PDB file of N, CA, C and O in Angstrom:
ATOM      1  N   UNK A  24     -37.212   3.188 -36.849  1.00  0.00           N
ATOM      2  CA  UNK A  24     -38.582   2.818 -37.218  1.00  0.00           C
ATOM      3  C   UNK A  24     -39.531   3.337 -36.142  1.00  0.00           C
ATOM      4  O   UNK A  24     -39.553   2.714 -35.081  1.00  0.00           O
ATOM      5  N   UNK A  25     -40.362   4.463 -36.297  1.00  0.00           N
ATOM      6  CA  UNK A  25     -41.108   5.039 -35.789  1.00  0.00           C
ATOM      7  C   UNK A  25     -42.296   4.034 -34.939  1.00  0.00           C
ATOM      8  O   UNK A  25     -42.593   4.396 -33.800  1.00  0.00           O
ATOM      9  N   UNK A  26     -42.696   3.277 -35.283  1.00  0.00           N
ATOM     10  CA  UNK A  26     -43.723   2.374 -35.182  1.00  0.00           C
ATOM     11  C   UNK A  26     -43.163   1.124 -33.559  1.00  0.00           C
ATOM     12  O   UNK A  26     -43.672   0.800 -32.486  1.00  0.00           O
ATOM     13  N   UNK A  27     -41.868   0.818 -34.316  1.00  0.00           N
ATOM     14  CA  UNK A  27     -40.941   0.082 -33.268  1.00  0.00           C
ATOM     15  C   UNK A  27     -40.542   0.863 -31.973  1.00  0.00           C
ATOM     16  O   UNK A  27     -40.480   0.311 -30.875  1.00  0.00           O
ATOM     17  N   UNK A  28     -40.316   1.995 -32.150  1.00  0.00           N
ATOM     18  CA  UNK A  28     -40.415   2.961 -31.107  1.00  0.00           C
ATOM     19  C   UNK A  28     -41.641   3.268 -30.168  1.00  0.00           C
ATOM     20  O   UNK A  28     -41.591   3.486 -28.957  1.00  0.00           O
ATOM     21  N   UNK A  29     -42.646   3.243 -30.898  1.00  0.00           N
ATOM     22  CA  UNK A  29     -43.930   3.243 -30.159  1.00  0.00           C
ATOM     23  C   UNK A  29     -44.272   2.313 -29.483  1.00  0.00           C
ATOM     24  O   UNK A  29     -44.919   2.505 -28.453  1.00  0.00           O
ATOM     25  N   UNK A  30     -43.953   1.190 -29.858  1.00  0.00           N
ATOM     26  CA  UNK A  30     -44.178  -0.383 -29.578  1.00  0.00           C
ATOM     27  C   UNK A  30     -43.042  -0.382 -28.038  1.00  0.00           C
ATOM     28  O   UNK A  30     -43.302  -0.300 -26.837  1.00  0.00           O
ATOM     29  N   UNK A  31     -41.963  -0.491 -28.673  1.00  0.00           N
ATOM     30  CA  UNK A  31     -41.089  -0.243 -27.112  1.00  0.00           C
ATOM     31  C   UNK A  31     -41.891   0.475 -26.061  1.00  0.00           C
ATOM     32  O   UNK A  31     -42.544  -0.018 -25.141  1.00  0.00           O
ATOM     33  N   UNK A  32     -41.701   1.818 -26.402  1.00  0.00           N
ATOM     34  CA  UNK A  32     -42.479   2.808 -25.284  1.00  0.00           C
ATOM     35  C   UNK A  32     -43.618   2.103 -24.416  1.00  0.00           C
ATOM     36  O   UNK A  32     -43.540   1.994 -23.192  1.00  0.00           O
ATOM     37  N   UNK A  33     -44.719   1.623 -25.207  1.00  0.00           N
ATOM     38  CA  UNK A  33     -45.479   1.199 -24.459  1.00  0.00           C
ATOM     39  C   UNK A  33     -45.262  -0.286 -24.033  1.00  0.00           C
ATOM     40  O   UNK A  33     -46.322  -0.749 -23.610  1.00  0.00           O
ATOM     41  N   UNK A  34     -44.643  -0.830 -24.016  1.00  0.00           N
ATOM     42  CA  UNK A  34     -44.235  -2.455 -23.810  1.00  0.00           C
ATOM     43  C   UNK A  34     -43.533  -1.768 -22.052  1.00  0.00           C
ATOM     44  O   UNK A  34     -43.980  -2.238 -21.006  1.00  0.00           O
ATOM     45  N   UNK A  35     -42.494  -0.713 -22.045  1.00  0.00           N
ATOM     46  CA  UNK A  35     -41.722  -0.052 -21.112  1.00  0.00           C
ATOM     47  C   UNK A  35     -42.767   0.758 -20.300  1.00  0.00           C
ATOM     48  O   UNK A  35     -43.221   1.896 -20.425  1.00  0.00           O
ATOM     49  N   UNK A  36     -42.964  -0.187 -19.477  1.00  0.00           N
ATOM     50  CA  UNK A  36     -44.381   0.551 -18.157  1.00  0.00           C
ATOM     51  C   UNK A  36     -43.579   0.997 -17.307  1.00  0.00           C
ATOM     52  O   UNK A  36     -44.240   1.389 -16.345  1.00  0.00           O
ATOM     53  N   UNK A  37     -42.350   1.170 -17.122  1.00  0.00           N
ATOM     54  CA  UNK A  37     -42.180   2.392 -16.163  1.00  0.00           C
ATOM     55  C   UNK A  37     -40.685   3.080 -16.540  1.00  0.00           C
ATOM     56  O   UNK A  37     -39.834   3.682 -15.884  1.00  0.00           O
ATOM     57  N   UNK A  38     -40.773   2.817 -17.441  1.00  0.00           N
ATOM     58  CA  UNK A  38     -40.132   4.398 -18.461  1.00  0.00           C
ATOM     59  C   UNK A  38     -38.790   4.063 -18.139  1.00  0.00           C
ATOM     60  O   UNK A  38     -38.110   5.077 -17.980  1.00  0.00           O
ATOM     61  N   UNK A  39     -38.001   2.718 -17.947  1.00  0.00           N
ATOM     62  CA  UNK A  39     -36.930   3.467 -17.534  1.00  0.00           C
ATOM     63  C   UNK A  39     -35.743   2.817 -18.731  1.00  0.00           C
ATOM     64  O   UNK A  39     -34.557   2.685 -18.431  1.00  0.00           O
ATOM     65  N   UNK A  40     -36.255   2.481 -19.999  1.00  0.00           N
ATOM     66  CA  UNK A  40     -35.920   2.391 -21.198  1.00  0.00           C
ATOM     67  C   UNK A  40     -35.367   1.105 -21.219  1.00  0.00           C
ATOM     68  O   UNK A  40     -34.463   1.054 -22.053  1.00  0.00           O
ATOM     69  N   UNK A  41     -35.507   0.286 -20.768  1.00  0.00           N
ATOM     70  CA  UNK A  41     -35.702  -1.230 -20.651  1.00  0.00           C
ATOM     71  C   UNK A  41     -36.844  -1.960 -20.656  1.00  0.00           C
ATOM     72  O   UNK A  41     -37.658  -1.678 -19.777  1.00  0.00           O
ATOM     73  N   UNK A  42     -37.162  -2.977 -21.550  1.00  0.00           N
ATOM     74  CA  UNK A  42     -38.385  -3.988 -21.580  1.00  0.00           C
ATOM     75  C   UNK A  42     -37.798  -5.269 -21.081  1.00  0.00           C
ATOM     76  O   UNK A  42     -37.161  -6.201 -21.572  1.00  0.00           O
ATOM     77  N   UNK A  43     -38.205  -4.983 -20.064  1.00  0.00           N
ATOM     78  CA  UNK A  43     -37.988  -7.120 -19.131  1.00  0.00           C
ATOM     79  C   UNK A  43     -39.137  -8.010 -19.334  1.00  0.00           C
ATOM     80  O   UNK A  43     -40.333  -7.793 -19.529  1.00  0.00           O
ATOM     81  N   UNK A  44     -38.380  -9.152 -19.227  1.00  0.00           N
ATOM     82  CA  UNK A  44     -39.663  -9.946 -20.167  1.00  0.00           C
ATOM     83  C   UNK A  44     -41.256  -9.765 -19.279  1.00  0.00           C
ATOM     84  O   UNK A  44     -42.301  -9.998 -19.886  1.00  0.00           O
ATOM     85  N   UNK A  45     -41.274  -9.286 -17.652  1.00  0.00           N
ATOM     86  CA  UNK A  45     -42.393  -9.752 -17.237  1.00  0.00           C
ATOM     87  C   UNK A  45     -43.030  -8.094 -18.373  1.00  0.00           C
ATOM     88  O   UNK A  45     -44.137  -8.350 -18.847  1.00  0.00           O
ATOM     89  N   UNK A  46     -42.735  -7.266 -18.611  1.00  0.00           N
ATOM     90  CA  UNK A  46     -43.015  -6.155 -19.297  1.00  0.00           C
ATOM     91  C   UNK A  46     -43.551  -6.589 -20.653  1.00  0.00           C
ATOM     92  O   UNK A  46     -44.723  -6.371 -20.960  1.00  0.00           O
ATOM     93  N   UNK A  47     -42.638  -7.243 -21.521  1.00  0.00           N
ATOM     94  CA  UNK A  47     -43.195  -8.389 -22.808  1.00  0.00           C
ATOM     95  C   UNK A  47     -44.146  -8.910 -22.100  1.00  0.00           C
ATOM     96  O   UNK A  47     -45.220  -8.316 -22.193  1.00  0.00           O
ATOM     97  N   UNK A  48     -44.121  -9.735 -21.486  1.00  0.00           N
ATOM     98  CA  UNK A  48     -45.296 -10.970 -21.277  1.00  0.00           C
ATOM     99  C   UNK A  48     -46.273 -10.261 -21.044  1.00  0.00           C
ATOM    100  O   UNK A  48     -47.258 -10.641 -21.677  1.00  0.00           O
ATOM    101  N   UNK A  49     -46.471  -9.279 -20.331  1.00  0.00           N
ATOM    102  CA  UNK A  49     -47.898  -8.454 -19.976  1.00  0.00           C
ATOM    103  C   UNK A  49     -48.290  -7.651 -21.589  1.00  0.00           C
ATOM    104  O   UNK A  49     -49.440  -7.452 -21.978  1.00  0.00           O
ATOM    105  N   UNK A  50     -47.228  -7.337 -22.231  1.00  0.00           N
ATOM    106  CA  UNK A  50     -47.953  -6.913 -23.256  1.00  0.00           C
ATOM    107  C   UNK A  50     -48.360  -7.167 -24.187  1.00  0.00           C
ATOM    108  O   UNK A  50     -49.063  -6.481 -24.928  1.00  0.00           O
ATOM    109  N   UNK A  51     -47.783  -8.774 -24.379  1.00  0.00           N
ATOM    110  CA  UNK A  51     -47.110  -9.960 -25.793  1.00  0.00           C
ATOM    111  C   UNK A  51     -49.213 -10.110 -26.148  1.00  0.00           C
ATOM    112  O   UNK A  51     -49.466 -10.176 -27.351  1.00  0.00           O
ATOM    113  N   UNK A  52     -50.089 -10.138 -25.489  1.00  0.00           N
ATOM    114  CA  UNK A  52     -51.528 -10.499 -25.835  1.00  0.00           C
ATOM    115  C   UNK A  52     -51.833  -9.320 -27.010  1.00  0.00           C
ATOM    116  O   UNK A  52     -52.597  -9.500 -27.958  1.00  0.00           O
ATOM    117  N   UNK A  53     -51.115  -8.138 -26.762  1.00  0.00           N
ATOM    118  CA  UNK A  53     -51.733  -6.680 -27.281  1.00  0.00           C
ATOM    119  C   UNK A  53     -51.400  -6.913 -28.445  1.00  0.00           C
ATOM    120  O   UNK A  53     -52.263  -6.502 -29.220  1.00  0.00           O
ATOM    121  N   UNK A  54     -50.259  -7.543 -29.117  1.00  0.00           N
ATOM    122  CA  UNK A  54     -49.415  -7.211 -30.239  1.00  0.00           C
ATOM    123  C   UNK A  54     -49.835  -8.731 -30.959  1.00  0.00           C
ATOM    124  O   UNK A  54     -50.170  -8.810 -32.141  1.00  0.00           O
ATOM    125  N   UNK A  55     -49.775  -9.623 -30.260  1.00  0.00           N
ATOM    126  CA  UNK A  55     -49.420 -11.031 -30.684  1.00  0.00           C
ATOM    127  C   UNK A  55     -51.142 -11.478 -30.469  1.00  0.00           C
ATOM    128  O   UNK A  55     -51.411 -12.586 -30.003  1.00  0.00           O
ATOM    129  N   UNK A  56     -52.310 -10.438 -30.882  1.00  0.00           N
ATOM    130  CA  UNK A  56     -53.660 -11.524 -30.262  1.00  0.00           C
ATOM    131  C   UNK A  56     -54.143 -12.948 -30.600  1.00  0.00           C
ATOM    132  O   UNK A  56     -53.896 -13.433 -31.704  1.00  0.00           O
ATOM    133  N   UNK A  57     -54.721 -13.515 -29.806  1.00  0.00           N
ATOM    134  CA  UNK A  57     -54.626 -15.088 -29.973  1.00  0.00           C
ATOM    135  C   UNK A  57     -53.867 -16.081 -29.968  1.00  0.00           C
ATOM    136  O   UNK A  57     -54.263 -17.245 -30.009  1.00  0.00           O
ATOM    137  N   UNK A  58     -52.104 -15.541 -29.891  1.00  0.00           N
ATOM    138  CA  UNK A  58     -50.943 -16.096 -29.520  1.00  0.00           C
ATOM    139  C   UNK A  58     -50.813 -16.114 -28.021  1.00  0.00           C
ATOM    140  O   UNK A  58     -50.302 -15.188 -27.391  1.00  0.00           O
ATOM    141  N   UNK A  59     -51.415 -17.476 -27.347  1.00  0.00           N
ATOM    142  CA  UNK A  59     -50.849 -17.655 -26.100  1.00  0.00           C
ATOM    143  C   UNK A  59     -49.953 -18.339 -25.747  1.00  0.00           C
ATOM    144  O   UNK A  59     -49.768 -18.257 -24.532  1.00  0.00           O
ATOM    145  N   UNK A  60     -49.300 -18.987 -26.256  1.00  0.00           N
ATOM    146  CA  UNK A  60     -48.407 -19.980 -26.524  1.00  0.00           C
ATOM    147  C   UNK A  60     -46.998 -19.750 -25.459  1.00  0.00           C
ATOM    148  O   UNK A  60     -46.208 -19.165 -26.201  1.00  0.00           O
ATOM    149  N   UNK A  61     -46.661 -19.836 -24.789  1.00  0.00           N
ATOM    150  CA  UNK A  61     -45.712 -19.588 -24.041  1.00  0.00           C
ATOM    151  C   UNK A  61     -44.383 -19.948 -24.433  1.00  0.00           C
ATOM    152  O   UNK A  61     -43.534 -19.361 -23.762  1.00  0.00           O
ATOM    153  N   UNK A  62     -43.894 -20.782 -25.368  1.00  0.00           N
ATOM    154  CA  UNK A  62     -42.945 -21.073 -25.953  1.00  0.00           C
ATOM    155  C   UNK A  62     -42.646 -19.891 -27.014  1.00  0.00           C
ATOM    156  O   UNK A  62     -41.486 -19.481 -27.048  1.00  0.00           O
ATOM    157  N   UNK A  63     -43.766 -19.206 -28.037  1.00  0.00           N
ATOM    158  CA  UNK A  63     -43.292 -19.049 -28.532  1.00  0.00           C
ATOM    159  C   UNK A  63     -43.210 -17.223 -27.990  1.00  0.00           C
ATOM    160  O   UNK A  63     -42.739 -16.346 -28.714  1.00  0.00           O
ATOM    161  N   UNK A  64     -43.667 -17.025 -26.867  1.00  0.00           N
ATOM    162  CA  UNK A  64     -43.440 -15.744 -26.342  1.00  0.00           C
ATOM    163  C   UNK A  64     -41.890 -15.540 -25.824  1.00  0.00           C
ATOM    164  O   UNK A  64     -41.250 -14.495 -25.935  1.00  0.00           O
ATOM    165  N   UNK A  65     -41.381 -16.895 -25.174  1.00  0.00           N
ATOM    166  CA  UNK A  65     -40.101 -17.403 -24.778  1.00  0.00           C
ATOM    167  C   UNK A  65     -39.431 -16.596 -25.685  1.00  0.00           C
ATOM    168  O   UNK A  65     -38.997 -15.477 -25.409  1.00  0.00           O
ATOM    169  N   UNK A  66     -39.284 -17.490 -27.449  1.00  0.00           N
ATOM    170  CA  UNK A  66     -38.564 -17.496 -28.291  1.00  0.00           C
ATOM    171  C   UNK A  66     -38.622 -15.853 -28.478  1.00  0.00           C
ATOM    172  O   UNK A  66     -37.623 -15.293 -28.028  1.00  0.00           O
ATOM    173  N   UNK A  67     -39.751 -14.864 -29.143  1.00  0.00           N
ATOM    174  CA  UNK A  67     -39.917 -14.174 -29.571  1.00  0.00           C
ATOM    175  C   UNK A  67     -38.708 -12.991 -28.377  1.00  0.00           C
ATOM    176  O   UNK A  67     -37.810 -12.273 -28.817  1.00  0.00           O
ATOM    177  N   UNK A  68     -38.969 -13.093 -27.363  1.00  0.00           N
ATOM    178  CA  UNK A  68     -38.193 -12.194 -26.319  1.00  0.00           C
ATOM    179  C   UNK A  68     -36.773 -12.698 -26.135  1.00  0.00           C
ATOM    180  O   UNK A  68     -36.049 -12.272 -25.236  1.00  0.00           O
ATOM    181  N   UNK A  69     -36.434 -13.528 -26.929  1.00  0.00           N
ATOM    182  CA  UNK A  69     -35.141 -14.490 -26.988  1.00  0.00           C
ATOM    183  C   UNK A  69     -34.396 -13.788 -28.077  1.00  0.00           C
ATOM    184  O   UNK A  69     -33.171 -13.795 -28.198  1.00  0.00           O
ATOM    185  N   UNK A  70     -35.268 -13.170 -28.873  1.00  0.00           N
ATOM    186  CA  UNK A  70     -34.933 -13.148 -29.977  1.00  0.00           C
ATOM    187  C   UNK A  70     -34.189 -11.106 -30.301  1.00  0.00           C
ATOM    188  O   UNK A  70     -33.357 -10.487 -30.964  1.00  0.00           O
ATOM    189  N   UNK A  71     -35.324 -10.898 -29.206  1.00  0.00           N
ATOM    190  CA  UNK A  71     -35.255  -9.387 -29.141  1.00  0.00           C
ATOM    191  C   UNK A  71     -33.746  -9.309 -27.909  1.00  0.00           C
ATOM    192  O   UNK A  71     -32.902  -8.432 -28.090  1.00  0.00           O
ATOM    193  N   UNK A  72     -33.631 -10.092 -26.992  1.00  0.00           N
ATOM    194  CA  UNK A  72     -33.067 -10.285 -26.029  1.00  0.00           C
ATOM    195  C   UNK A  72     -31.400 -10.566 -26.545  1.00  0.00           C
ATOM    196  O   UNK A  72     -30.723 -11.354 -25.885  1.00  0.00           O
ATOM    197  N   UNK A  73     -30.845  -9.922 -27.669  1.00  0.00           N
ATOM    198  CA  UNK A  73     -29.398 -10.241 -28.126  1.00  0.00           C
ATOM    199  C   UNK A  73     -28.391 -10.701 -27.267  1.00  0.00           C
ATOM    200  O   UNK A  73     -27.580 -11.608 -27.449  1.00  0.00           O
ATOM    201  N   UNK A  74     -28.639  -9.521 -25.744  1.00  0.00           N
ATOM    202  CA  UNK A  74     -27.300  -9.860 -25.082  1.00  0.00           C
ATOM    203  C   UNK A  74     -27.257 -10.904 -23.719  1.00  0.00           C
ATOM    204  O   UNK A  74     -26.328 -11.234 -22.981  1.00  0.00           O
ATOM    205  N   UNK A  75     -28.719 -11.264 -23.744  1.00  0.00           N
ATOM    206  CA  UNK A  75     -29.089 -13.018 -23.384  1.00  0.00           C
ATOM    207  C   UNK A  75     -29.090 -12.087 -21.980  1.00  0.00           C
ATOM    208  O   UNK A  75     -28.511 -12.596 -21.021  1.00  0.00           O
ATOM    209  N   UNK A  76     -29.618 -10.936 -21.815  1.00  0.00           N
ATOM    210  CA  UNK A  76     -29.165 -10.188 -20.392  1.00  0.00           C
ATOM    211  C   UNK A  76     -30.855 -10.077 -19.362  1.00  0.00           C
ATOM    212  O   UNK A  76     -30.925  -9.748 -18.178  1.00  0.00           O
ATOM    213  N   UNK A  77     -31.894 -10.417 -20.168  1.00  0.00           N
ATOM    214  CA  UNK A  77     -33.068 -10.757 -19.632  1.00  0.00           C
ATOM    215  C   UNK A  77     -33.768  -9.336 -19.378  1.00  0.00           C
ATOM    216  O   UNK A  77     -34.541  -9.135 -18.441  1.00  0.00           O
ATOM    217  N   UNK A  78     -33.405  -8.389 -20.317  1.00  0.00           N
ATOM    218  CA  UNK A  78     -33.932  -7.244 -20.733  1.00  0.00           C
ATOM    219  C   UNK A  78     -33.639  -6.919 -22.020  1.00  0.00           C
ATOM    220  O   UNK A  78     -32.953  -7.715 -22.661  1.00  0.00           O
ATOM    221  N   UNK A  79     -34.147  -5.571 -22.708  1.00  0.00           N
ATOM    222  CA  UNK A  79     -34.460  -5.584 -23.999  1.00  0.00           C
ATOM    223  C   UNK A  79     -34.120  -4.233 -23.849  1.00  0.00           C
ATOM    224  O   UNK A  79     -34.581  -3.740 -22.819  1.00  0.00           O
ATOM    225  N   UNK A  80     -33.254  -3.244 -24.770  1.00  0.00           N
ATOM    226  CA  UNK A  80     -32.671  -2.282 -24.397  1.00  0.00           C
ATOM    227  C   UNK A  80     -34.048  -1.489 -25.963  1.00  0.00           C
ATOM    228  O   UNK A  80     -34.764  -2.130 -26.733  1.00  0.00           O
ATOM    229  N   UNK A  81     -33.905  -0.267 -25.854  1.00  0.00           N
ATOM    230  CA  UNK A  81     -34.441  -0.003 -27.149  1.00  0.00           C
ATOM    231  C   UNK A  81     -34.009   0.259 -28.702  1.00  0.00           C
ATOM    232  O   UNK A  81     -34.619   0.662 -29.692  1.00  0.00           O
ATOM    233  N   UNK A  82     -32.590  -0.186 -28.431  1.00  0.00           N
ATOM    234  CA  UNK A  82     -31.977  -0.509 -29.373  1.00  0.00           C
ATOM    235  C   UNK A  82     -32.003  -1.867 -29.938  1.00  0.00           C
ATOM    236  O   UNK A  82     -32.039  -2.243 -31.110  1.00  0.00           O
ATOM    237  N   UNK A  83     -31.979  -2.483 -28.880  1.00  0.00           N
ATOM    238  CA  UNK A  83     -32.211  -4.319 -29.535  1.00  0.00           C
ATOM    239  C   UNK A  83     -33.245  -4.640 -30.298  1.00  0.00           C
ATOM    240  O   UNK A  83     -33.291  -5.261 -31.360  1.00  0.00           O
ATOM    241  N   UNK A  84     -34.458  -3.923 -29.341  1.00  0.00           N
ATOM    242  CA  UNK A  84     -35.781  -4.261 -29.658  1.00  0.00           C
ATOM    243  C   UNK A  84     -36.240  -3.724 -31.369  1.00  0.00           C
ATOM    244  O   UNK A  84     -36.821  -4.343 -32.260  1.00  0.00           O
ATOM    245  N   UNK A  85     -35.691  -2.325 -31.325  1.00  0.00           N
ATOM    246  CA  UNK A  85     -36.219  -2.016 -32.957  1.00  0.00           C
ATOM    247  C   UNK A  85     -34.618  -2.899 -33.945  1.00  0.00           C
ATOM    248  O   UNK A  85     -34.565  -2.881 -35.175  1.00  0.00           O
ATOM    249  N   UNK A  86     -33.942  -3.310 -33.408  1.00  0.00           N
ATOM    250  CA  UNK A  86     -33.051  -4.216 -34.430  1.00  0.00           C
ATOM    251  C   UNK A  86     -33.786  -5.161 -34.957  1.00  0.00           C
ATOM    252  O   UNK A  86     -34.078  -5.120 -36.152  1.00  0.00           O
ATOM    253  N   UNK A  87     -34.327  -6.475 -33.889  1.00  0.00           N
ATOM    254  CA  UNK A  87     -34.869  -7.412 -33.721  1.00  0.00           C
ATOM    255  C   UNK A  87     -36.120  -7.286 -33.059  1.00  0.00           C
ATOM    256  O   UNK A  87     -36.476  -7.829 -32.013  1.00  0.00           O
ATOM    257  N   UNK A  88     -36.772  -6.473 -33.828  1.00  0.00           N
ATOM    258  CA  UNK A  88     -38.150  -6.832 -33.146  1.00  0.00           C
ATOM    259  C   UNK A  88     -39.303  -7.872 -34.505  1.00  0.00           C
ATOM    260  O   UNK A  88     -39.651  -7.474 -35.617  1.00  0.00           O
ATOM    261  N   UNK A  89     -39.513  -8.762 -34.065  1.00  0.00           N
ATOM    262  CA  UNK A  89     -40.579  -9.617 -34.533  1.00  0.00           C
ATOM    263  C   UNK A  89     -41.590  -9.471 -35.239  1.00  0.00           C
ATOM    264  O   UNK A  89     -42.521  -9.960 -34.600  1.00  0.00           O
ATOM    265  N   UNK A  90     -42.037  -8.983 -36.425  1.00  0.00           N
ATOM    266  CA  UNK A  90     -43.329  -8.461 -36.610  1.00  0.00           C
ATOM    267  C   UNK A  90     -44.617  -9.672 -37.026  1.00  0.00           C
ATOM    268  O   UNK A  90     -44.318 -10.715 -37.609  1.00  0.00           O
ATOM    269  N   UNK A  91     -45.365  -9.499 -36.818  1.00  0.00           N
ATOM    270  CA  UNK A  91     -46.361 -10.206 -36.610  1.00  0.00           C
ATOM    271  C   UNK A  91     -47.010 -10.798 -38.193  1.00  0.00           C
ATOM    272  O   UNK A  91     -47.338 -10.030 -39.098  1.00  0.00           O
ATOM    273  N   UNK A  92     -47.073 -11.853 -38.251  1.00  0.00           N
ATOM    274  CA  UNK A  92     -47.484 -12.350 -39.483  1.00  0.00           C
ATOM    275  C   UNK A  92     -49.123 -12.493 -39.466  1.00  0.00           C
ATOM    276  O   UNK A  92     -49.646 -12.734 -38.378  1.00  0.00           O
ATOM    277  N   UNK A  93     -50.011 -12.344 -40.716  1.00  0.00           N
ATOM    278  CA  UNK A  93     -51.037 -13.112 -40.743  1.00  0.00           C
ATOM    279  C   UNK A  93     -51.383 -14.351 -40.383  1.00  0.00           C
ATOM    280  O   UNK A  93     -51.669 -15.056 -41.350  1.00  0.00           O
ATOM    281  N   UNK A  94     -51.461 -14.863 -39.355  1.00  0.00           N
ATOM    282  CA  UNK A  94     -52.101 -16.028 -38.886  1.00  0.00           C
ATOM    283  C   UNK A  94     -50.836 -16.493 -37.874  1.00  0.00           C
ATOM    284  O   UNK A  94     -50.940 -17.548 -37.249  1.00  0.00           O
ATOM    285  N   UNK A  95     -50.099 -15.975 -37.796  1.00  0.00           N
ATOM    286  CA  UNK A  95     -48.885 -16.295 -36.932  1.00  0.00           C
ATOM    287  C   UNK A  95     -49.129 -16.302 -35.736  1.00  0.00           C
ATOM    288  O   UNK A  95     -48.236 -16.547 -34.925  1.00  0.00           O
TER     289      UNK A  95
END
């Protein structure tokens, strides 16, 4: 998914093809606006986070990546 790829890339501020959550959390406002909620940023990187390893490979992320609902 082209789109999920883009999304990784830029979530991954220093390229080295891992998203760690402080990488999510800095970007979770861009994608998720008006979601400040810290629980559910938790969950959402919990979710992308399969191998519970506290990074996000770019394979996990376009498996399980979250997409954003209307009003969510």
């Amino acid at each position: 998914d082209r789109q999920a790829k883009e999304m990784f890339v830029a979530m991954d501020v220093d390229s080295d093809g891992i998203v760690t959550k402080d990488e999510f959390s800095a970007a979770y406002p861009r994608y998720y606006p008006g979601d400040r909620r810290q629980d559910l940023l938790d969950k959402r990187f919990s979710e992308l986070d399969i191998k519970s390893s506290g990074k996000v490979s770019q394979a996990e992320f376009i498996a399980n990546r979250y997409e954003p609902a209307a009003g969510d």
